[in-house]
Amino acid sequence: MAKALLTFDAVRAAGVALPGVVASTVYGLPALKLNGNLLACVPANKSAEPNSGAFRVDFDLRAALVKQKPKLYYVTDHYANYPMVLVRLSRISPKELRELLGLAWSFTSARKPARNKHQTTQKPAGRNK
């Protein structure tokens, strides 16, 4: 039996089942966010292979994933300085995807909620002399 090829639609479906995760966009591409912070997305940079996903994980975990399964996980020079791992969605199993989303959720949930860029803050009125 042939393995089903996953796409970001599968990532979105599994991701929104996690507490607080919402479907969103980044640079006009599908993404998942938790408390306003990026959790996973379709990579916008052209250095990523087609049908890849980018998932937020810490640098140590990323290194371990890439070392253990280099045919599944990878990183390009563009993403080297970001706490993200790239994943070939055509090679990941649904179980591995759920585990990776859980790891990304744990990492992202430890972050402070993102500031709302559209929120305006008013400065207190100063006294005119």
GROMACS .gro file of N, CA, C and O in nm:
model
  516
    1MET      N    1   0.084  -0.118   0.000
    1MET     CA    2   0.000   0.000   0.000
    1MET      C    3   0.088   0.124   0.000
    1MET      O    4   0.180   0.137   0.078
    2ALA      N    5   0.059   0.218  -0.088
    2ALA     CA    6   0.140   0.339  -0.100
    2ALA      C    7   0.111   0.435   0.015
    2ALA      O    8  -0.002   0.445   0.062
    3LYS      N    9   0.216   0.501   0.059
    3LYS     CA   10   0.203   0.599   0.166
    3LYS      C   11   0.137   0.725   0.111
    3LYS      O   12   0.173   0.774   0.005
    4ALA      N   13   0.039   0.778   0.184
    4ALA     CA   14  -0.027   0.900   0.143
    4ALA      C   15   0.069   1.017   0.156
    4ALA      O   16   0.140   1.028   0.256
    5LEU      N   17   0.072   1.103   0.056
    5LEU     CA   18   0.158   1.219   0.061
    5LEU      C   19   0.085   1.332   0.133
    5LEU      O   20  -0.026   1.369   0.096
    6LEU      N   21   0.146   1.383   0.238
    6LEU     CA   22   0.084   1.489   0.315
    6LEU      C   23   0.117   1.624   0.256
    6LEU      O   24   0.222   1.644   0.196
    7THR      N   25   0.027   1.718   0.276
    7THR     CA   26   0.047   1.856   0.234
    7THR      C   27   0.024   1.945   0.356
    7THR      O   28  -0.008   1.896   0.464
    8PHE      N   29   0.034   2.075   0.337
    8PHE     CA   30   0.013   2.165   0.450
    8PHE      C   31  -0.133   2.161   0.497
    8PHE      O   32  -0.161   2.196   0.611
    9ASP      N   33  -0.224   2.116   0.412
    9ASP     CA   34  -0.363   2.098   0.456
    9ASP      C   35  -0.370   2.000   0.574
    9ASP      O   36  -0.445   2.021   0.668
   10ALA      N   37  -0.290   1.895   0.569
   10ALA     CA   38  -0.285   1.797   0.678
   10ALA      C   39  -0.222   1.859   0.803
   10ALA      O   40  -0.266   1.833   0.914
   11VAL      N   41  -0.122   1.943   0.782
   11VAL     CA   42  -0.058   2.013   0.895
   11VAL      C   43  -0.161   2.103   0.962
   11VAL      O   44  -0.175   2.103   1.085
   12ARG      N   45  -0.236   2.179   0.881
   12ARG     CA   46  -0.337   2.269   0.936
   12ARG      C   47  -0.444   2.191   1.013
   12ARG      O   48  -0.480   2.227   1.124
   13ALA      N   49  -0.493   2.081   0.955
   13ALA     CA   50  -0.598   2.002   1.021
   13ALA      C   51  -0.550   1.946   1.155
   13ALA      O   52  -0.623   1.951   1.254
   14ALA      N   53  -0.429   1.896   1.159
   14ALA     CA   54  -0.375   1.841   1.285
   14ALA      C   55  -0.341   1.953   1.382
   14ALA      O   56  -0.362   1.940   1.503
   15GLY      N   57  -0.292   2.064   1.331
   15GLY     CA   58  -0.249   2.173   1.417
   15GLY      C   59  -0.362   2.244   1.489
   15GLY      O   60  -0.350   2.275   1.607
   16VAL      N   61  -0.472   2.269   1.419
   16VAL     CA   62  -0.583   2.342   1.483
   16VAL      C   63  -0.652   2.257   1.589
   16VAL      O   64  -0.731   2.310   1.668
   17ALA      N   65  -0.621   2.129   1.595
   17ALA     CA   66  -0.675   2.043   1.702
   17ALA      C   67  -0.601   2.065   1.834
   17ALA      O   68  -0.650   2.025   1.939
   18LEU      N   69  -0.486   2.130   1.828
   18LEU     CA   70  -0.409   2.157   1.950
   18LEU      C   71  -0.464   2.281   2.021
   18LEU      O   72  -0.514   2.373   1.955
   19PRO      N   73  -0.454   2.286   2.152
   19PRO     CA   74  -0.509   2.399   2.228
   19PRO      C   75  -0.450   2.533   2.184
   19PRO      O   76  -0.329   2.550   2.179
   20GLY      N   77  -0.538   2.627   2.152
   20GLY     CA   78  -0.498   2.763   2.121
   20GLY      C   79  -0.443   2.787   1.982
   20GLY      O   80  -0.411   2.900   1.947
   21VAL      N   81  -0.430   2.684   1.901
   21VAL     CA   82  -0.372   2.700   1.767
   21VAL      C   83  -0.481   2.744   1.669
   21VAL      O   84  -0.591   2.689   1.668
   22VAL      N   85  -0.448   2.844   1.589
   22VAL     CA   86  -0.541   2.894   1.489
   22VAL      C   87  -0.473   2.897   1.352
   22VAL      O   88  -0.352   2.915   1.341
   23ALA      N   89  -0.554   2.877   1.249
   23ALA     CA   90  -0.505   2.889   1.112
   23ALA      C   91  -0.486   3.037   1.082
   23ALA      O   92  -0.567   3.121   1.121
   24SER      N   93  -0.379   3.069   1.014
   24SER     CA   94  -0.346   3.208   0.984
   24SER      C   95  -0.265   3.211   0.855
   24SER      O   96  -0.262   3.113   0.780
   25THR      N   97  -0.200   3.322   0.832
   25THR     CA   98  -0.109   3.335   0.718
   25THR      C   99   0.017   3.409   0.762
   25THR      O  100   0.015   3.486   0.858
   26VAL      N  101   0.124   3.386   0.689
   26VAL     CA  102   0.249   3.460   0.703
   26VAL      C  103   0.299   3.486   0.562
   26VAL      O  104   0.311   3.391   0.483
   27TYR      N  105   0.325   3.610   0.531
   27TYR     CA  106   0.365   3.649   0.395
   27TYR      C  107   0.265   3.598   0.291
   27TYR      O  108   0.303   3.558   0.181
   28GLY      N  109   0.139   3.592   0.328
   28GLY     CA  110   0.034   3.549   0.237
   28GLY      C  111   0.025   3.398   0.218
   28GLY      O  112  -0.055   3.350   0.138
   29LEU      N  113   0.103   3.323   0.292
   29LEU     CA  114   0.103   3.177   0.282
   29LEU      C  115   0.041   3.115   0.407
   29LEU      O  116   0.046   3.175   0.515
   30PRO      N  117  -0.015   2.995   0.395
   30PRO     CA  118  -0.079   2.931   0.511
   30PRO      C  119   0.018   2.912   0.627
   30PRO      O  120   0.136   2.881   0.608
   31ALA      N  121  -0.036   2.932   0.747
   31ALA     CA  122   0.044   2.920   0.868
   31ALA      C  123  -0.045   2.880   0.984
   31ALA      O  124  -0.168   2.887   0.976
   32LEU      N  125   0.018   2.840   1.092
   32LEU     CA  126  -0.049   2.813   1.219
   32LEU      C  127   0.016   2.902   1.324
   32LEU      O  128   0.139   2.917   1.326
   33LYS      N  129  -0.068   2.960   1.410
   33LYS     CA  130  -0.015   3.046   1.516
   33LYS      C  131  -0.074   3.004   1.650
   33LYS      O  132  -0.184   2.952   1.657
   34LEU      N  133   0.004   3.030   1.753
   34LEU     CA  134  -0.036   3.004   1.891
   34LEU      C  135  -0.009   3.132   1.969
   34LEU      O  136   0.105   3.179   1.973
   35ASN      N  137  -0.112   3.191   2.025
   35ASN     CA  138  -0.100   3.318   2.098
   35ASN      C  139  -0.034   3.425   2.012
   35ASN      O  140   0.044   3.506   2.062
   36GLY      N  141  -0.062   3.422   1.883
   36GLY     CA  142  -0.006   3.522   1.792
   36GLY      C  143   0.134   3.491   1.744
   36GLY      O  144   0.188   3.561   1.660
   37ASN      N  145   0.195   3.387   1.798
   37ASN     CA  146   0.331   3.348   1.759
   37ASN      C  147   0.326   3.237   1.655
   37ASN      O  148   0.245   3.145   1.664
   38LEU      N  149   0.415   3.245   1.558
   38LEU     CA  150   0.423   3.144   1.454
   38LEU      C  151   0.457   3.008   1.511
   38LEU      O  152   0.549   2.995   1.591
   39LEU      N  153   0.382   2.908   1.470
   39LEU     CA  154   0.404   2.769   1.512
   39LEU      C  155   0.458   2.687   1.395
   39LEU      O  156   0.555   2.614   1.408
   40ALA      N  157   0.393   2.701   1.281
   40ALA     CA  158   0.433   2.629   1.160
   40ALA      C  159   0.380   2.706   1.040
   40ALA      O  160   0.282   2.780   1.051
   41CYS      N  161   0.445   2.687   0.925
   41CYS     CA  162   0.400   2.758   0.806
   41CYS      C  163   0.454   2.691   0.680
   41CYS      O  164   0.542   2.606   0.686
   42VAL      N  165   0.398   2.735   0.570
   42VAL     CA  166   0.456   2.702   0.440
   42VAL      C  167   0.575   2.797   0.426
   42VAL      O  168   0.559   2.919   0.439
   43PRO      N  169   0.695   2.745   0.402
   43PRO     CA  170   0.812   2.833   0.393
   43PRO      C  171   0.799   2.931   0.277
   43PRO      O  172   0.764   2.892   0.165
   44ALA      N  173   0.826   3.058   0.304
   44ALA     CA  174   0.817   3.161   0.201
   44ALA      C  175   0.946   3.172   0.122
   44ALA      O  176   0.943   3.212   0.005
   45ASN      N  177   1.057   3.136   0.182
   45ASN     CA  178   1.185   3.151   0.115
   45ASN      C  179   1.204   3.043   0.010
   45ASN      O  180   1.175   2.926   0.034
   46LYS      N  181   1.256   3.083  -0.104
   46LYS     CA  182   1.274   2.991  -0.218
   46LYS      C  183   1.378   2.882  -0.192
   46LYS      O  184   1.387   2.786  -0.267
   47SER      N  185   1.455   2.895  -0.084
   47SER     CA  186   1.556   2.793  -0.055
   47SER      C  187   1.492   2.662  -0.007
   47SER      O  188   1.555   2.557  -0.013
   48ALA      N  189   1.367   2.668   0.040
   48ALA     CA  190   1.298   2.548   0.086
   48ALA      C  191   1.248   2.468  -0.035
   48ALA      O  192   1.209   2.525  -0.137
   49GLU      N  193   1.251   2.338  -0.021
   49GLU     CA  194   1.202   2.250  -0.128
   49GLU      C  195   1.050   2.260  -0.138
   49GLU      O  196   0.982   2.292  -0.040
   50PRO      N  197   0.995   2.232  -0.259
   50PRO     CA  198   0.849   2.231  -0.273
   50PRO      C  199   0.786   2.130  -0.177
   50PRO      O  200   0.846   2.029  -0.143
   51ASN      N  201   0.662   2.158  -0.134
   51ASN     CA  202   0.586   2.075  -0.041
   51ASN      C  203   0.661   2.050   0.089
   51ASN      O  204   0.665   1.939   0.141
   52SER      N  205   0.720   2.158   0.141
   52SER     CA  206   0.786   2.152   0.272
   52SER      C  207   0.702   2.231   0.372
   52SER      O  208   0.619   2.314   0.334
   53GLY      N  209   0.727   2.206   0.497
   53GLY     CA  210   0.670   2.284   0.604
   53GLY      C  211   0.782   2.332   0.694
   53GLY      O  212   0.887   2.267   0.703
   54ALA      N  213   0.761   2.447   0.758
   54ALA     CA  214   0.858   2.500   0.853
   54ALA      C  215   0.792   2.497   0.991
   54ALA      O  216   0.681   2.546   1.008
   55PHE      N  217   0.861   2.440   1.088
   55PHE     CA  218   0.807   2.421   1.223
   55PHE      C  219   0.903   2.481   1.324
   55PHE      O  220   1.024   2.458   1.316
   56ARG      N  221   0.849   2.555   1.422
   56ARG     CA  222   0.932   2.617   1.525
   56ARG      C  223   0.973   2.515   1.629
   56ARG      O  224   0.889   2.453   1.694
   57VAL      N  225   1.102   2.498   1.641
   57VAL     CA  226   1.161   2.411   1.743
   57VAL      C  227   1.292   2.476   1.785
   57VAL      O  228   1.347   2.560   1.713
   58ASP      N  229   1.344   2.438   1.900
   58ASP     CA  230   1.470   2.498   1.942
   58ASP      C  231   1.586   2.441   1.860
   58ASP      O  232   1.574   2.339   1.792
   59PHE      N  233   1.697   2.511   1.865
   59PHE     CA  234   1.812   2.476   1.781
   59PHE      C  235   1.867   2.337   1.811
   59PHE      O  236   1.908   2.265   1.720
   60ASP      N  237   1.871   2.298   1.939
   60ASP     CA  238   1.924   2.166   1.975
   60ASP      C  239   1.836   2.054   1.919
   60ASP      O  240   1.886   1.955   1.866
   61LEU      N  241   1.705   2.071   1.932
   61LEU     CA  242   1.613   1.970   1.879
   61LEU      C  243   1.624   1.964   1.728
   61LEU      O  244   1.626   1.856   1.669
   62ARG      N  245   1.634   2.080   1.664
   62ARG     CA  246   1.648   2.081   1.517
   62ARG      C  247   1.772   2.003   1.475
   62ARG      O  248   1.767   1.921   1.384
   63ALA      N  249   1.883   2.027   1.542
   63ALA     CA  250   2.007   1.956   1.508
   63ALA      C  251   1.989   1.805   1.523
   63ALA      O  252   2.034   1.727   1.438
   64ALA      N  253   1.922   1.765   1.630
   64ALA     CA  254   1.900   1.621   1.652
   64ALA      C  255   1.809   1.562   1.545
   64ALA      O  256   1.836   1.453   1.494
   65LEU      N  257   1.703   1.632   1.509
   65LEU     CA  258   1.611   1.581   1.407
   65LEU      C  259   1.680   1.566   1.272
   65LEU      O  260   1.666   1.464   1.205
   66VAL      N  261   1.756   1.668   1.233
   66VAL     CA  262   1.826   1.665   1.104
   66VAL      C  263   1.930   1.553   1.103
   66VAL      O  264   1.945   1.482   1.003
   67LYS      N  265   1.997   1.533   1.215
   67LYS     CA  266   2.098   1.427   1.223
   67LYS      C  267   2.034   1.288   1.217
   67LYS      O  268   2.082   1.199   1.149
   68GLN      N  269   1.920   1.270   1.290
   68GLN     CA  270   1.855   1.140   1.294
   68GLN      C  271   1.786   1.103   1.163
   68GLN      O  272   1.789   0.987   1.123
   69LYS      N  273   1.722   1.201   1.099
   69LYS     CA  274   1.644   1.172   0.979
   69LYS      C  275   1.666   1.280   0.873
   69LYS      O  276   1.578   1.361   0.844
   70PRO      N  277   1.785   1.281   0.810
   70PRO     CA  278   1.816   1.387   0.713
   70PRO      C  279   1.732   1.381   0.585
   70PRO      O  280   1.725   1.481   0.513
   71LYS      N  281   1.669   1.269   0.558
   71LYS     CA  282   1.582   1.262   0.440
   71LYS      C  283   1.446   1.324   0.468
   71LYS      O  284   1.372   1.355   0.377
   72LEU      N  285   1.415   1.343   0.595
   72LEU     CA  286   1.287   1.401   0.635
   72LEU      C  287   1.303   1.547   0.678
   72LEU      O  288   1.231   1.634   0.633
   73TYR      N  289   1.400   1.573   0.766
   73TYR     CA  290   1.421   1.707   0.821
   73TYR      C  291   1.545   1.770   0.759
   73TYR      O  292   1.644   1.703   0.735
   74TYR      N  293   1.538   1.900   0.739
   74TYR     CA  294   1.654   1.971   0.684
   74TYR      C  295   1.646   2.118   0.722
   74TYR      O  296   1.546   2.166   0.776
   75VAL      N  297   1.753   2.190   0.694
   75VAL     CA  298   1.758   2.334   0.716
   75VAL      C  299   1.840   2.394   0.602
   75VAL      O  300   1.933   2.329   0.552
   76THR      N  301   1.803   2.511   0.557
   76THR     CA  302   1.880   2.581   0.455
   76THR      C  303   1.951   2.698   0.521
   76THR      O  304   1.920   2.736   0.635
   77ASP      N  305   2.043   2.759   0.448
   77ASP     CA  306   2.117   2.873   0.503
   77ASP      C  307   2.021   2.983   0.548
   77ASP      O  308   2.044   3.047   0.651
   78HIS      N  309   1.914   3.005   0.473
   78HIS     CA  310   1.820   3.112   0.509
   78HIS      C  311   1.759   3.089   0.647
   78HIS      O  312   1.739   3.184   0.723
   79TYR      N  313   1.727   2.966   0.681
   79TYR     CA  314   1.660   2.935   0.807
   79TYR      C  315   1.757   2.901   0.921
   79TYR      O  316   1.714   2.876   1.033
   80ALA      N  317   1.886   2.903   0.894
   80ALA     CA  318   1.986   2.862   0.994
   80ALA      C  319   1.979   2.944   1.122
   80ALA      O  320   2.002   2.890   1.231
   81ASN      N  321   1.948   3.071   1.113
   81ASN     CA  322   1.946   3.157   1.232
   81ASN      C  323   1.809   3.167   1.298
   81ASN      O  324   1.792   3.245   1.392
   82TYR      N  325   1.713   3.093   1.250
   82TYR     CA  326   1.578   3.092   1.306
   82TYR      C  327   1.553   2.958   1.375
   82TYR      O  328   1.597   2.855   1.326
   83PRO      N  329   1.479   2.958   1.486
   83PRO     CA  330   1.450   2.831   1.553
   83PRO      C  331   1.340   2.756   1.478
   83PRO      O  332   1.226   2.746   1.523
   84MET      N  333   1.375   2.706   1.360
   84MET     CA  334   1.280   2.635   1.275
   84MET      C  335   1.350   2.518   1.208
   84MET      O  336   1.469   2.524   1.178
   85VAL      N  337   1.272   2.414   1.183
   85VAL     CA  338   1.321   2.302   1.105
   85VAL      C  339   1.229   2.288   0.984
   85VAL      O  340   1.107   2.308   0.994
   86LEU      N  341   1.288   2.258   0.871
   86LEU     CA  342   1.211   2.234   0.750
   86LEU      C  343   1.185   2.084   0.738
   86LEU      O  344   1.270   2.002   0.775
   87VAL      N  345   1.066   2.050   0.688
   87VAL     CA  346   1.023   1.911   0.680
   87VAL      C  347   0.971   1.882   0.540
   87VAL      O  348   0.891   1.959   0.486
   88ARG      N  349   1.016   1.772   0.484
   88ARG     CA  350   0.963   1.727   0.355
   88ARG      C  351   0.830   1.657   0.383
   88ARG      O  352   0.828   1.543   0.430
   89LEU      N  353   0.720   1.728   0.358
   89LEU     CA  354   0.588   1.676   0.393
   89LEU      C  355   0.554   1.548   0.319
   89LEU      O  356   0.475   1.467   0.368
   90SER      N  357   0.614   1.526   0.204
   90SER     CA  358   0.587   1.404   0.128
   90SER      C  359   0.648   1.281   0.194
   90SER      O  360   0.615   1.168   0.158
   91ARG      N  361   0.734   1.303   0.293
   91ARG     CA  362   0.803   1.190   0.359
   91ARG      C  363   0.759   1.168   0.503
   91ARG      O  364   0.798   1.069   0.564
   92ILE      N  365   0.681   1.258   0.559
   92ILE     CA  366   0.646   1.247   0.701
   92ILE      C  367   0.518   1.165   0.716
   92ILE      O  368   0.426   1.175   0.635
   93SER      N  369   0.515   1.082   0.818
   93SER     CA  370   0.394   1.004   0.846
   93SER      C  371   0.299   1.088   0.931
   93SER      O  372   0.342   1.183   0.998
   94PRO      N  373   0.170   1.056   0.930
   94PRO     CA  374   0.076   1.129   1.016
   94PRO      C  375   0.118   1.126   1.164
   94PRO      O  376   0.107   1.226   1.234
   95LYS      N  377   0.171   1.014   1.210
   95LYS     CA  378   0.216   1.004   1.349
   95LYS      C  379   0.333   1.097   1.375
   95LYS      O  380   0.336   1.169   1.476
   96GLU      N  381   0.432   1.098   1.286
   96GLU     CA  382   0.548   1.186   1.301
   96GLU      C  383   0.504   1.333   1.296
   96GLU      O  384   0.557   1.416   1.370
   97LEU      N  385   0.407   1.362   1.210
   97LEU     CA  386   0.356   1.498   1.200
   97LEU      C  387   0.293   1.543   1.332
   97LEU      O  388   0.321   1.652   1.381
   98ARG      N  389   0.211   1.458   1.391
   98ARG     CA  390   0.149   1.492   1.520
   98ARG      C  391   0.255   1.513   1.628
   98ARG      O  392   0.246   1.606   1.710
   99GLU      N  393   0.358   1.428   1.629
   99GLU     CA  394   0.465   1.443   1.727
   99GLU      C  395   0.541   1.574   1.707
   99GLU      O  396   0.571   1.646   1.803
  100LEU      N  397   0.571   1.606   1.582
  100LEU     CA  398   0.643   1.730   1.552
  100LEU      C  399   0.558   1.852   1.589
  100LEU      O  400   0.609   1.948   1.646
  101LEU      N  401   0.430   1.847   1.559
  101LEU     CA  402   0.341   1.958   1.598
  101LEU      C  403   0.338   1.973   1.750
  101LEU      O  404   0.336   2.085   1.801
  102GLY      N  405   0.340   1.863   1.822
  102GLY     CA  406   0.345   1.868   1.968
  102GLY      C  407   0.472   1.934   2.018
  102GLY      O  408   0.470   2.016   2.112
  103LEU      N  409   0.585   1.901   1.956
  103LEU     CA  410   0.712   1.963   1.993
  103LEU      C  411   0.711   2.112   1.962
  103LEU      O  412   0.757   2.194   2.043
  104ALA      N  413   0.659   2.147   1.844
  104ALA     CA  414   0.650   2.288   1.806
  104ALA      C  415   0.555   2.363   1.900
  104ALA      O  416   0.582   2.477   1.939
  105TRP      N  417   0.446   2.298   1.938
  105TRP     CA  418   0.349   2.360   2.031
  105TRP      C  419   0.416   2.388   2.165
  105TRP      O  420   0.403   2.496   2.221
  106SER      N  421   0.491   2.289   2.217
  106SER     CA  422   0.560   2.306   2.345
  106SER      C  423   0.659   2.422   2.340
  106SER      O  424   0.666   2.504   2.431
  107PHE      N  425   0.736   2.429   2.232
  107PHE     CA  426   0.836   2.535   2.217
  107PHE      C  427   0.768   2.671   2.206
  107PHE      O  428   0.806   2.766   2.272
  108THR      N  429   0.665   2.680   2.124
  108THR     CA  430   0.598   2.807   2.098
  108THR      C  431   0.516   2.852   2.219
  108THR      O  432   0.509   2.972   2.247
  109SER      N  433   0.457   2.760   2.292
  109SER     CA  434   0.375   2.798   2.408
  109SER      C  435   0.459   2.857   2.520
  109SER      O  436   0.407   2.927   2.606
  110ALA      N  437   0.587   2.831   2.520
  110ALA     CA  438   0.676   2.887   2.621
  110ALA      C  439   0.710   3.033   2.592
  110ALA      O  440   0.768   3.101   2.676
  111ARG      N  441   0.672   3.082   2.476
  111ARG     CA  442   0.698   3.221   2.436
  111ARG      C  443   0.590   3.313   2.491
  111ARG      O  444   0.477   3.272   2.511
  112LYS      N  445   0.627   3.440   2.508
  112LYS     CA  446   0.528   3.539   2.548
  112LYS      C  447   0.433   3.561   2.430
  112LYS      O  448   0.475   3.551   2.314
  113PRO      N  449   0.306   3.591   2.457
  113PRO     CA  450   0.214   3.620   2.347
  113PRO      C  451   0.266   3.734   2.261
  113PRO      O  452   0.326   3.829   2.313
  114ALA      N  453   0.246   3.721   2.132
  114ALA     CA  454   0.291   3.825   2.040
  114ALA      C  455   0.210   3.952   2.060
  114ALA      O  456   0.092   3.946   2.094
  115ARG      N  457   0.274   4.064   2.040
  115ARG     CA  458   0.202   4.191   2.044
  115ARG      C  459   0.117   4.204   1.919
  115ARG      O  460   0.160   4.166   1.811
  116ASN      N  461   0.002   4.260   1.935
  116ASN     CA  462  -0.084   4.285   1.820
  116ASN      C  463  -0.030   4.408   1.748
  116ASN      O  464  -0.031   4.518   1.801
  117LYS      N  465   0.016   4.389   1.626
  117LYS     CA  466   0.075   4.499   1.549
  117LYS      C  467  -0.029   4.607   1.517
  117LYS      O  468   0.005   4.720   1.490
  118HIS      N  469  -0.155   4.569   1.517
  118HIS     CA  470  -0.259   4.664   1.482
  118HIS      C  471  -0.313   4.738   1.603
  118HIS      O  472  -0.393   4.828   1.590
  119GLN      N  473  -0.267   4.699   1.720
  119GLN     CA  474  -0.313   4.762   1.842
  119GLN      C  475  -0.242   4.896   1.857
  119GLN      O  476  -0.121   4.906   1.841
  120THR      N  477  -0.317   4.998   1.885
  120THR     CA  478  -0.255   5.128   1.903
  120THR      C  479  -0.247   5.157   2.052
  120THR      O  480  -0.336   5.124   2.128
  121THR      N  481  -0.137   5.214   2.088
  121THR     CA  482  -0.122   5.254   2.228
  121THR      C  483  -0.116   5.405   2.230
  121THR      O  484  -0.045   5.467   2.151
  122GLN      N  485  -0.190   5.462   2.319
  122GLN     CA  486  -0.191   5.607   2.330
  122GLN      C  487  -0.097   5.648   2.440
  122GLN      O  488  -0.097   5.592   2.548
  123LYS      N  489  -0.017   5.748   2.410
  123LYS     CA  490   0.072   5.802   2.511
  123LYS      C  491  -0.006   5.898   2.597
  123LYS      O  492  -0.096   5.966   2.550
  124PRO      N  493   0.030   5.904   2.725
  124PRO     CA  494  -0.040   6.001   2.809
  124PRO      C  495  -0.014   6.142   2.759
  124PRO      O  496   0.096   6.174   2.714
  125ALA      N  497  -0.115   6.224   2.768
  125ALA     CA  498  -0.101   6.363   2.722
  125ALA      C  499  -0.007   6.436   2.816
  125ALA      O  500  -0.019   6.428   2.938
  126GLY      N  501   0.089   6.504   2.758
  126GLY     CA  502   0.184   6.581   2.837
  126GLY      C  503   0.128   6.719   2.866
  126GLY      O  504   0.034   6.765   2.802
  127ARG      N  505   0.186   6.785   2.962
  127ARG     CA  506   0.142   6.921   2.995
  127ARG      C  507   0.210   7.019   2.902
  127ARG      O  508   0.329   7.009   2.878
  128ASN      N  509   0.134   7.110   2.852
  128ASN     CA  510   0.191   7.218   2.769
  128ASN      C  511   0.229   7.334   2.859
  128ASN      O  512   0.152   7.377   2.942
  129LYS      N  513   0.347   7.386   2.840
  129LYS     CA  514   0.391   7.500   2.920
  129LYS      C  515   0.392   7.623   2.838
  129LYS      O  516   0.414   7.626   2.725
   0.00000   0.00000   0.00000
